[in-house]
Short mmCIF file of C-alpha atoms and ligand atoms in Angstrom, two decimals:
data_model
loop_
_atom_site.label_atom_id
_atom_site.label_comp_id
_atom_site.label_asym_id
_atom_site.label_seq_id
_atom_site.Cartn_x
_atom_site.Cartn_y
_atom_site.Cartn_z
CA MET A 111 23.81 5.23 20.50
CA ASP A 112 20.83 7.31 19.44
CA ALA A 113 19.92 7.40 15.73
CA ARG A 114 20.49 11.18 15.59
CA THR A 115 24.05 10.86 16.85
CA ALA A 116 24.98 7.92 14.63
CA PRO A 117 27.72 8.45 12.04
CA LEU A 118 26.23 9.51 8.73
CA LEU A 119 28.18 7.03 6.66
CA TRP A 120 28.28 3.31 6.93
CA MET A 121 30.45 0.74 5.07
CA PRO A 122 28.13 -2.04 3.96
CA ARG A 123 29.01 -5.65 4.55
CA VAL A 124 30.99 -7.12 1.65
CA GLY A 125 28.62 -8.34 -1.05
CA ALA A 126 25.56 -6.77 0.53
CA ALA A 127 25.50 -3.58 -1.52
CA PRO A 128 27.79 -1.32 -3.61
CA ALA A 129 31.21 -1.08 -2.01
CA GLN A 130 30.94 2.65 -1.16
CA PRO A 131 30.05 4.24 2.16
CA LEU A 132 26.27 4.45 2.52
CA PRO A 133 24.72 7.76 3.54
CA LEU A 134 22.63 7.05 6.61
CA ASP A 135 20.18 9.87 5.91
CA GLY A 136 17.90 11.13 3.16
CA ASN A 137 20.69 10.93 0.60
CA LEU A 138 20.51 7.14 0.64
CA ARG A 139 19.85 5.75 -2.89
CA ASP A 140 19.25 2.28 -4.27
CA ARG A 141 21.13 0.81 -7.19
CA ARG A 142 18.92 2.72 -9.59
CA GLN A 143 19.46 6.00 -7.71
CA ARG A 144 15.96 5.97 -6.20
CA PRO A 145 15.49 7.49 -2.73
CA TRP A 146 13.40 5.78 0.00
CA ARG A 147 10.33 7.86 0.78
CA ASP A 148 7.43 5.51 1.67
CA LEU A 149 7.08 2.65 4.11
CA ARG A 150 3.94 0.46 3.93
CA ILE A 151 3.33 -1.37 7.14
CA SER A 152 1.16 -4.45 7.14
CA LEU A 153 -0.45 -4.89 10.58
CA THR A 154 -1.95 -8.32 10.09
CA ASP A 155 -2.25 -11.07 7.49
CA ARG A 156 -5.90 -11.63 8.46
CA CYS A 157 -8.89 -10.22 6.64
CA ASN A 158 -12.66 -10.42 6.91
CA PHE A 159 -13.05 -10.32 3.13
CA ARG A 160 -12.02 -12.92 0.56
CA CYS A 161 -11.50 -10.77 -2.54
CA SER A 162 -10.79 -13.27 -5.31
CA TYR A 163 -7.89 -11.17 -6.63
CA CYS A 164 -6.18 -11.20 -3.26
CA MET A 165 -7.31 -13.96 -0.86
CA PRO A 166 -9.36 -16.36 -2.91
CA ARG A 167 -11.49 -18.60 -0.75
CA SER A 168 -10.20 -21.71 -2.46
CA ARG A 169 -6.76 -21.00 -0.96
CA PHE A 170 -7.67 -19.07 2.19
CA GLY A 171 -10.54 -21.20 3.45
CA PRO A 172 -11.41 -22.21 7.03
CA GLY A 173 -8.33 -24.42 7.30
CA HIS A 174 -5.85 -21.67 6.46
CA ARG A 175 -3.39 -20.92 9.30
CA PHE A 176 -2.73 -17.24 9.84
CA LEU A 177 0.17 -15.91 11.86
CA PRO A 178 -0.13 -16.46 15.56
CA GLN A 179 -0.16 -13.26 17.67
CA ALA A 180 3.34 -13.93 19.00
CA ARG A 181 4.84 -13.72 15.51
CA LEU A 182 3.41 -10.24 14.83
CA LEU A 183 5.65 -7.27 15.39
CA ASN A 184 4.37 -5.37 18.44
CA PHE A 185 3.71 -1.64 18.29
CA GLU A 186 7.08 -0.75 19.80
CA GLU A 187 8.91 -2.84 17.13
CA ILE A 188 6.88 -1.27 14.33
CA ALA A 189 7.68 2.20 15.67
CA GLN A 190 11.36 1.31 15.87
CA VAL A 191 11.46 0.36 12.20
CA ALA A 192 9.44 3.44 11.25
CA ARG A 193 11.72 5.74 13.29
CA GLN A 194 14.79 4.48 11.46
CA ALA A 195 13.07 4.55 8.06
CA LEU A 196 12.22 8.20 8.74
CA ALA A 197 15.84 8.85 9.59
CA LEU A 198 16.72 7.51 6.10
CA GLY A 199 14.39 9.92 4.36
CA VAL A 200 10.98 8.21 4.51
CA ARG A 201 8.08 10.68 4.78
CA THR A 202 4.92 8.60 4.36
CA LEU A 203 3.92 5.66 6.57
CA ARG A 204 0.96 3.76 5.19
CA LEU A 205 -0.82 1.22 7.42
CA THR A 206 -2.36 -1.70 5.63
CA GLY A 207 -2.83 -5.44 5.84
CA GLY A 208 -4.76 -7.87 5.51
CA GLU A 209 -7.39 -5.68 7.00
CA PRO A 210 -5.62 -3.16 9.28
CA LEU A 211 -8.79 -2.29 11.27
CA LEU A 212 -8.78 -5.86 12.63
CA ARG A 213 -5.59 -5.03 14.60
CA ARG A 214 -6.53 -4.42 18.21
CA ASP A 215 -5.72 -1.01 19.73
CA LEU A 216 -4.90 0.58 16.35
CA PRO A 217 -5.36 4.19 17.58
CA ARG A 218 -2.57 3.58 20.07
CA LEU A 219 -0.15 2.67 17.26
CA ILE A 220 -1.28 5.65 15.25
CA GLY A 221 -0.64 7.90 18.20
CA GLN A 222 2.89 6.42 18.59
CA LEU A 223 3.66 6.88 14.89
CA SER A 224 2.31 10.42 14.74
CA ARG A 225 4.78 11.46 17.45
CA LEU A 226 7.75 10.43 15.27
CA ARG A 227 9.49 13.00 13.10
CA THR A 228 10.80 13.11 9.51
CA LEU A 229 14.25 14.45 8.73
CA ASP A 230 12.91 17.98 8.44
CA GLY A 231 11.29 17.79 11.85
CA THR A 232 7.70 17.47 10.71
CA PRO A 233 5.36 14.61 11.64
CA PRO A 234 5.22 11.80 9.09
CA ASP A 235 2.37 11.70 6.60
CA LEU A 236 0.26 8.91 8.14
CA ALA A 237 -2.07 7.08 5.78
CA LEU A 238 -4.17 3.90 6.04
CA THR A 239 -5.74 1.60 3.42
CA THR A 240 -8.85 -0.31 4.48
CA ASN A 241 -11.69 -2.30 2.98
CA GLY A 242 -13.98 0.07 4.90
CA SER A 243 -16.05 -2.66 6.52
CA LEU A 244 -15.24 -1.55 10.09
CA LEU A 245 -14.69 2.10 9.32
CA ALA A 246 -17.96 3.52 10.61
CA GLY A 247 -17.09 2.35 14.12
CA GLN A 248 -13.49 3.44 14.08
CA ALA A 249 -13.05 6.50 11.84
CA GLN A 250 -13.35 9.08 14.56
CA ALA A 251 -10.87 7.33 16.88
CA LEU A 252 -8.36 6.98 14.03
CA ARG A 253 -8.67 10.62 13.14
CA ASP A 254 -8.41 11.73 16.76
CA ALA A 255 -5.23 9.56 17.18
CA GLY A 256 -3.51 11.45 14.35
CA LEU A 257 -4.24 9.63 11.11
CA ASN A 258 -3.97 12.06 8.24
CA ARG A 259 -5.14 10.23 5.13
CA LEU A 260 -7.55 7.41 4.34
CA THR A 261 -7.90 5.13 1.30
CA VAL A 262 -10.96 2.87 1.10
CA SER A 263 -11.10 0.01 -1.34
CA LEU A 264 -14.41 -0.40 -3.13
CA ASP A 265 -14.76 -2.54 -6.25
CA ALA A 266 -18.47 -1.97 -7.13
CA LEU A 267 -21.48 0.13 -6.31
CA ASP A 268 -23.95 -2.59 -7.20
CA ASP A 269 -24.54 -4.74 -4.13
CA ALA A 270 -24.61 -8.10 -5.91
CA VAL A 271 -21.36 -7.38 -7.74
CA PHE A 272 -19.72 -6.08 -4.57
CA GLN A 273 -20.76 -9.09 -2.54
CA ARG A 274 -19.35 -11.38 -5.26
CA MET A 275 -16.09 -9.42 -5.21
CA ASN A 276 -15.63 -9.57 -1.42
CA ASP A 277 -16.99 -13.16 -1.35
CA VAL A 278 -18.26 -12.84 2.23
CA GLY A 279 -21.61 -11.23 1.37
CA PHE A 280 -20.59 -7.84 2.80
CA PRO A 281 -23.03 -5.11 1.80
CA VAL A 282 -21.85 -2.04 -0.08
CA ALA A 283 -24.11 0.20 2.02
CA GLU A 284 -21.94 -0.38 5.10
CA VAL A 285 -18.78 0.70 3.30
CA LEU A 286 -20.53 3.81 2.04
CA ARG A 287 -21.65 4.50 5.62
CA GLY A 288 -18.03 4.16 6.76
CA LEU A 289 -17.01 6.72 4.12
CA GLU A 290 -19.60 9.16 5.30
CA VAL A 291 -18.57 8.75 8.91
CA ALA A 292 -14.94 9.26 7.94
CA GLN A 293 -15.83 12.47 6.13
CA ARG A 294 -17.70 13.75 9.18
CA ALA A 295 -14.72 12.82 11.32
CA GLY A 296 -12.63 15.30 9.38
CA PHE A 297 -10.73 13.21 6.80
CA GLU A 298 -10.27 15.36 3.72
CA ARG A 299 -9.59 14.07 0.18
CA ILE A 300 -10.41 10.45 1.01
CA LYS A 301 -9.34 8.12 -1.78
CA VAL A 302 -11.41 5.21 -3.02
CA ASN A 303 -9.53 2.42 -4.85
CA MET A 304 -11.34 0.17 -7.31
CA VAL A 305 -9.50 -2.87 -8.69
CA VAL A 306 -10.83 -3.36 -12.20
CA ARG A 307 -11.14 -6.85 -13.74
CA ARG A 308 -12.35 -6.99 -17.32
CA GLY A 309 -15.50 -9.01 -17.55
CA VAL A 310 -15.90 -9.20 -13.76
CA ASN A 311 -16.52 -5.66 -12.45
CA ASP A 312 -15.47 -3.26 -15.22
CA GLY A 313 -19.12 -2.42 -15.70
CA GLU A 314 -19.01 -0.78 -12.24
CA ALA A 315 -16.38 1.79 -13.18
CA LEU A 316 -18.82 4.35 -14.60
CA PRO A 317 -21.39 4.00 -11.82
CA LEU A 318 -18.62 4.50 -9.22
CA ALA A 319 -17.27 7.51 -11.15
CA GLU A 320 -20.74 8.96 -11.25
CA HIS A 321 -21.36 8.35 -7.58
CA PHE A 322 -18.14 9.98 -6.45
CA ARG A 323 -18.45 12.80 -8.98
CA ALA A 324 -21.69 13.61 -7.30
CA THR A 325 -20.09 13.62 -3.90
CA HIS A 326 -16.85 15.25 -5.01
CA GLY A 327 -17.76 18.40 -3.20
CA ARG A 328 -17.13 16.34 -0.09
CA GLY A 329 -13.71 15.42 -1.30
CA VAL A 330 -13.53 11.78 -2.53
CA VAL A 331 -10.97 10.89 -5.21
CA LEU A 332 -11.71 7.67 -7.07
CA ARG A 333 -8.75 5.71 -8.44
CA PHE A 334 -8.84 2.74 -10.75
CA ILE A 335 -6.21 0.04 -10.24
CA GLU A 336 -5.24 -2.42 -12.93
CA PHE A 337 -5.62 -6.03 -11.80
CA MET A 338 -2.05 -7.14 -10.93
CA ASP A 339 -0.33 -10.50 -10.91
CA ALA A 340 0.55 -10.20 -7.20
CA GLY A 341 1.02 -13.42 -5.28
CA CYS A 342 0.53 -16.82 -6.85
CA HIS A 343 -3.04 -17.62 -6.08
CA ASN A 344 -5.30 -15.14 -7.79
CA GLY A 345 -5.56 -16.75 -11.18
CA TRP A 346 -4.27 -13.62 -12.90
CA LYS A 347 -4.69 -13.47 -16.64
CA LEU A 348 -3.55 -10.64 -18.86
CA ASP A 349 -6.87 -10.55 -20.67
CA GLU A 350 -8.62 -9.69 -17.35
CA VAL A 351 -6.52 -6.53 -17.17
CA LEU A 352 -8.38 -3.49 -18.46
CA PRO A 353 -5.60 -1.07 -19.44
CA SER A 354 -6.04 2.34 -17.86
CA ALA A 355 -5.96 4.06 -21.28
CA GLU A 356 -9.01 2.07 -22.40
CA LEU A 357 -10.90 2.76 -19.22
CA ARG A 358 -10.00 6.40 -19.32
CA ALA A 359 -11.37 6.61 -22.88
CA ARG A 360 -14.63 5.09 -21.66
CA ILE A 361 -14.92 7.65 -18.92
CA ALA A 362 -13.82 10.53 -21.04
CA ALA A 363 -16.53 9.63 -23.64
CA ARG A 364 -19.09 10.41 -20.93
CA TRP A 365 -17.28 13.17 -19.03
CA PRO A 366 -14.31 14.82 -20.84
CA LEU A 367 -11.07 14.63 -18.85
CA GLN A 368 -7.96 16.79 -18.58
CA PRO A 369 -4.61 15.65 -17.21
CA LEU A 370 -3.28 16.96 -13.90
CA PRO A 371 0.39 17.25 -12.91
CA ALA A 372 1.79 14.82 -10.34
CA THR A 373 1.72 16.20 -6.80
CA ARG A 374 4.96 14.55 -5.68
CA GLY A 375 7.65 12.14 -6.89
CA GLY A 376 6.96 8.45 -6.39
CA GLU A 377 3.21 8.93 -6.93
CA THR A 378 1.58 5.77 -8.20
CA ALA A 379 -1.51 7.33 -9.81
CA GLU A 380 -1.82 9.38 -12.93
CA ARG A 381 -4.17 12.20 -12.00
CA TRP A 382 -6.98 13.54 -14.21
CA ARG A 383 -9.87 15.94 -13.64
CA TYR A 384 -13.29 16.19 -15.14
CA ALA A 385 -13.34 19.13 -17.53
CA ASP A 386 -16.75 20.20 -16.16
CA GLY A 387 -15.37 20.73 -12.68
CA GLY A 388 -16.67 17.34 -11.37
CA GLY A 389 -13.43 16.71 -9.50
CA GLU A 390 -10.41 14.44 -9.71
CA ILE A 391 -9.86 10.76 -10.59
CA GLY A 392 -6.69 8.62 -10.86
CA PHE A 393 -5.39 5.61 -12.72
CA ILE A 394 -2.82 3.18 -11.30
CA SER A 395 -1.37 1.36 -14.29
CA SER A 396 1.13 -1.05 -12.83
CA VAL A 397 0.64 -3.50 -15.74
CA SER A 398 0.18 -1.29 -18.82
CA HIS A 399 2.47 1.51 -17.80
CA ALA A 400 5.17 0.56 -15.25
CA PHE A 401 6.36 3.24 -12.91
CA CYS A 402 9.31 1.42 -11.36
CA GLY A 403 11.70 4.26 -12.20
CA ASP A 404 9.97 6.39 -9.58
CA CYS A 405 9.42 3.62 -6.99
CA THR A 406 10.32 4.91 -3.56
CA ARG A 407 8.43 2.29 -1.54
CA ALA A 408 9.30 -0.58 0.72
CA ARG A 409 6.96 -2.86 2.58
CA LEU A 410 7.15 -4.27 6.12
CA THR A 411 5.07 -7.40 6.73
CA ALA A 412 3.22 -8.05 9.96
CA GLU A 413 5.95 -10.43 11.06
CA GLY A 414 8.81 -8.11 10.30
CA GLN A 415 10.04 -8.95 6.79
CA LEU A 416 11.05 -5.98 4.68
CA TYR A 417 10.26 -6.35 1.01
CA THR A 418 11.71 -3.89 -1.53
CA CYS A 419 9.23 -4.82 -4.28
CA LEU A 420 5.56 -5.85 -4.38
CA PHE A 421 6.52 -8.77 -6.60
CA ALA A 422 9.54 -10.01 -4.63
CA ALA A 423 9.73 -13.65 -3.72
CA HIS A 424 11.50 -12.97 -0.43
CA GLY A 425 11.87 -10.28 2.20
CA HIS A 426 14.59 -9.39 4.65
CA ASP A 427 13.83 -10.59 8.18
CA LEU A 428 14.23 -7.73 10.68
CA ARG A 429 12.85 -9.61 13.65
CA PRO A 430 16.15 -11.10 14.84
CA LEU A 431 17.69 -7.70 14.91
CA LEU A 432 14.64 -6.16 16.63
CA ARG A 433 14.53 -8.87 19.27
CA ALA A 434 18.29 -9.29 19.86
CA ALA A 435 19.53 -8.46 23.34
CA ASP A 436 22.19 -6.15 21.89
CA SER A 437 19.87 -4.57 19.32
CA SER A 438 20.42 -0.85 18.79
CA GLU A 439 18.83 1.92 16.75
CA THR A 440 22.15 2.37 14.89
CA LEU A 441 22.37 -1.28 13.86
CA LEU A 442 18.80 -1.24 12.68
CA ARG A 443 19.29 1.92 10.65
CA GLN A 444 22.46 0.42 9.06
CA ARG A 445 20.63 -2.76 8.23
CA LEU A 446 17.74 -0.86 6.59
CA ALA A 447 20.20 1.30 4.59
CA GLU A 448 22.02 -1.82 3.36
CA ILE A 449 18.74 -3.36 2.25
CA TRP A 450 17.61 -0.22 0.40
CA ALA A 451 21.05 0.40 -1.15
CA GLY A 452 21.13 -3.17 -2.44
CA ARG A 453 17.80 -2.88 -4.19
CA SER A 454 17.48 -2.88 -7.99
CA ASP A 455 13.83 -4.05 -8.29
CA ALA A 456 11.82 -3.13 -11.39
CA TYR A 457 9.44 -6.04 -11.74
CA SER A 458 6.67 -4.25 -13.66
CA GLU A 459 9.15 -2.98 -16.21
CA GLN A 460 10.40 -6.54 -16.76
CA ARG A 461 7.15 -8.40 -16.14
CA GLU A 462 7.21 -10.64 -19.18
CA ARG A 463 10.71 -11.96 -18.51
CA LEU A 464 10.38 -12.12 -14.69
CA ARG A 465 7.02 -13.90 -14.66
CA ALA A 466 8.69 -16.91 -16.21
CA LEU A 467 11.81 -16.63 -13.97
CA ARG A 468 10.09 -15.86 -10.71
CA PRO A 469 7.13 -18.16 -10.16
CA GLN A 470 7.09 -17.41 -6.38
CA ARG A 471 5.78 -14.02 -5.32
CA ALA A 472 4.63 -12.99 -1.84
CA ASP A 473 0.88 -12.62 -1.42
CA MET A 474 -0.80 -9.22 -1.57
CA HIS A 475 -2.54 -9.61 1.80
CA VAL A 476 0.86 -10.22 3.34
CA LEU A 477 2.55 -7.26 1.63
CA GLY A 478 -0.39 -4.89 1.95
CA GLY A 479 -0.69 -3.72 -1.65
N1 SAM B 1034 -7.65 -4.87 3.20
C1 SAM B 1034 -7.27 -3.53 2.85
C2 SAM B 1034 -7.95 -3.08 1.57
O1 SAM B 1034 -8.46 -3.93 0.84
O2 SAM B 1034 -7.94 -1.89 1.30
C3 SAM B 1034 -5.77 -3.27 2.77
C4 SAM B 1034 -4.96 -4.35 2.16
S1 SAM B 1034 -5.21 -4.61 0.39
C5 SAM B 1034 -4.05 -5.91 0.09
C6 SAM B 1034 -4.51 -3.13 -0.28
C7 SAM B 1034 -4.91 -2.82 -1.71
O3 SAM B 1034 -4.41 -3.83 -2.56
C8 SAM B 1034 -6.41 -2.76 -1.89
O4 SAM B 1034 -6.76 -1.50 -2.47
C9 SAM B 1034 -6.66 -3.88 -2.85
O5 SAM B 1034 -7.76 -3.59 -3.69
C10 SAM B 1034 -5.33 -3.99 -3.61
N2 SAM B 1034 -5.16 -5.24 -4.28
C11 SAM B 1034 -5.14 -6.47 -3.70
N3 SAM B 1034 -4.89 -7.43 -4.63
C12 SAM B 1034 -4.72 -6.79 -5.80
C13 SAM B 1034 -4.40 -7.19 -7.14
N4 SAM B 1034 -4.26 -8.48 -7.49
N5 SAM B 1034 -4.30 -6.26 -8.09
C14 SAM B 1034 -4.48 -4.96 -7.80
N6 SAM B 1034 -4.76 -4.46 -6.57
C15 SAM B 1034 -4.87 -5.38 -5.58
FE1 SF4 B 1035 -8.81 -8.35 2.34
FE2 SF4 B 1035 -7.93 -6.13 1.21
FE3 SF4 B 1035 -7.18 -8.48 0.26
FE4 SF4 B 1035 -9.68 -7.76 -0.10
S1 SF4 B 1035 -7.86 -6.73 -0.91
S2 SF4 B 1035 -8.99 -9.77 0.67
S3 SF4 B 1035 -10.09 -6.60 1.72
S4 SF4 B 1035 -6.65 -7.65 2.23
FE1 SF4 B 1036 8.15 -0.71 -7.24
FE2 SF4 B 1036 8.36 -3.34 -7.68
FE3 SF4 B 1036 6.07 -2.04 -8.21
FE4 SF4 B 1036 8.23 -1.61 -9.73
S1 SF4 B 1036 7.13 -3.54 -9.54
S2 SF4 B 1036 6.84 -0.04 -8.93
S3 SF4 B 1036 9.88 -1.79 -8.20
S4 SF4 B 1036 7.04 -2.34 -6.18
#
């Protein structure tokens, strides 16, 4: 049976979710009445960087075994999950990793995903997060294939600090070149994400702000992300978190800021603009100001586990269903609806208590951020 002709209600398995019929459309809600609107799709667990807050070299050295190719979802399987997620109300598909530009033939997947449709018949909002290292060579092909939005991670403008952050000696100039090529390729409002660690790279926040203020006319929005306790290997310490409010005060002391309204529900960043017209910046405050109440995101790992929280210890394995001989679109949609309806995650709101209770968390390069 095709997804569009499937019944709109589904009785969940006993114990899997609330004992009411589940809407198999955009009315689906989790246990906290949150709709599902975003799917982040990790395309690989591999990366050519070793950012210490994500894949520290001590843990992900030469001996580390990444997933073999056969364990990765293929493009058709990814598109199947995306198609059913869109049928349940998802509007944004964000490709990530590991480093997503390492995945061979990426424009073909983007083409496939851009031909899918949301519930209102429009194409999905297709976004990608990359470290930018391979962007110069691929930006035009990604844009031509139908990618709408681009986020580039960049933790410093100073080359020595940046090379320490990526820990593979990758030069900042090549990421900046990738950004320029992406702008010429037609990407508008590119976002740049900086993870801020107090005492490590917080001195780079103002230089980055200044750099992208200067180029704001070309449409780059810089966002500062608080260092998060994702995974179990990044040596997270609360005193390395620079709360957004403190950073915002530092920036506002130099360039006064004014708040901007959110553009859509489920937005992770608080938006601000320079009062002098220098453009927009954002703050993602997962530690100091939890936004779980608005969380509309789920994450699909490269091997087909669906996680309903960035800080979850376990995902839900979709591969057996995707690879079963009697697999059907309806069964997959029902399974996804059950998983979403059963979700009550709010890790950031309960961080203090859950950190003690939940020592295992999936790694960021597996979940895709
Ligand atoms: N490799 C790509 C990149 O770096 O953009 C995509 C995957 S990366 C896991 C996605 C995002 O997660 C990046 O913006 C990265 O800076 C962010 N990230 C990774 N570990 C983090 C942490 N511990 N705290 C905050 N952000 C983190
Ligand atoms: Fe790689 Fe991105 Fe993680 Fe850095 S943050 S190690 S670039 S996956
Ligand atoms: Fe969503 Fe989990 Fe992050 Fe809260 S902690 S915003 S539930 S991913």
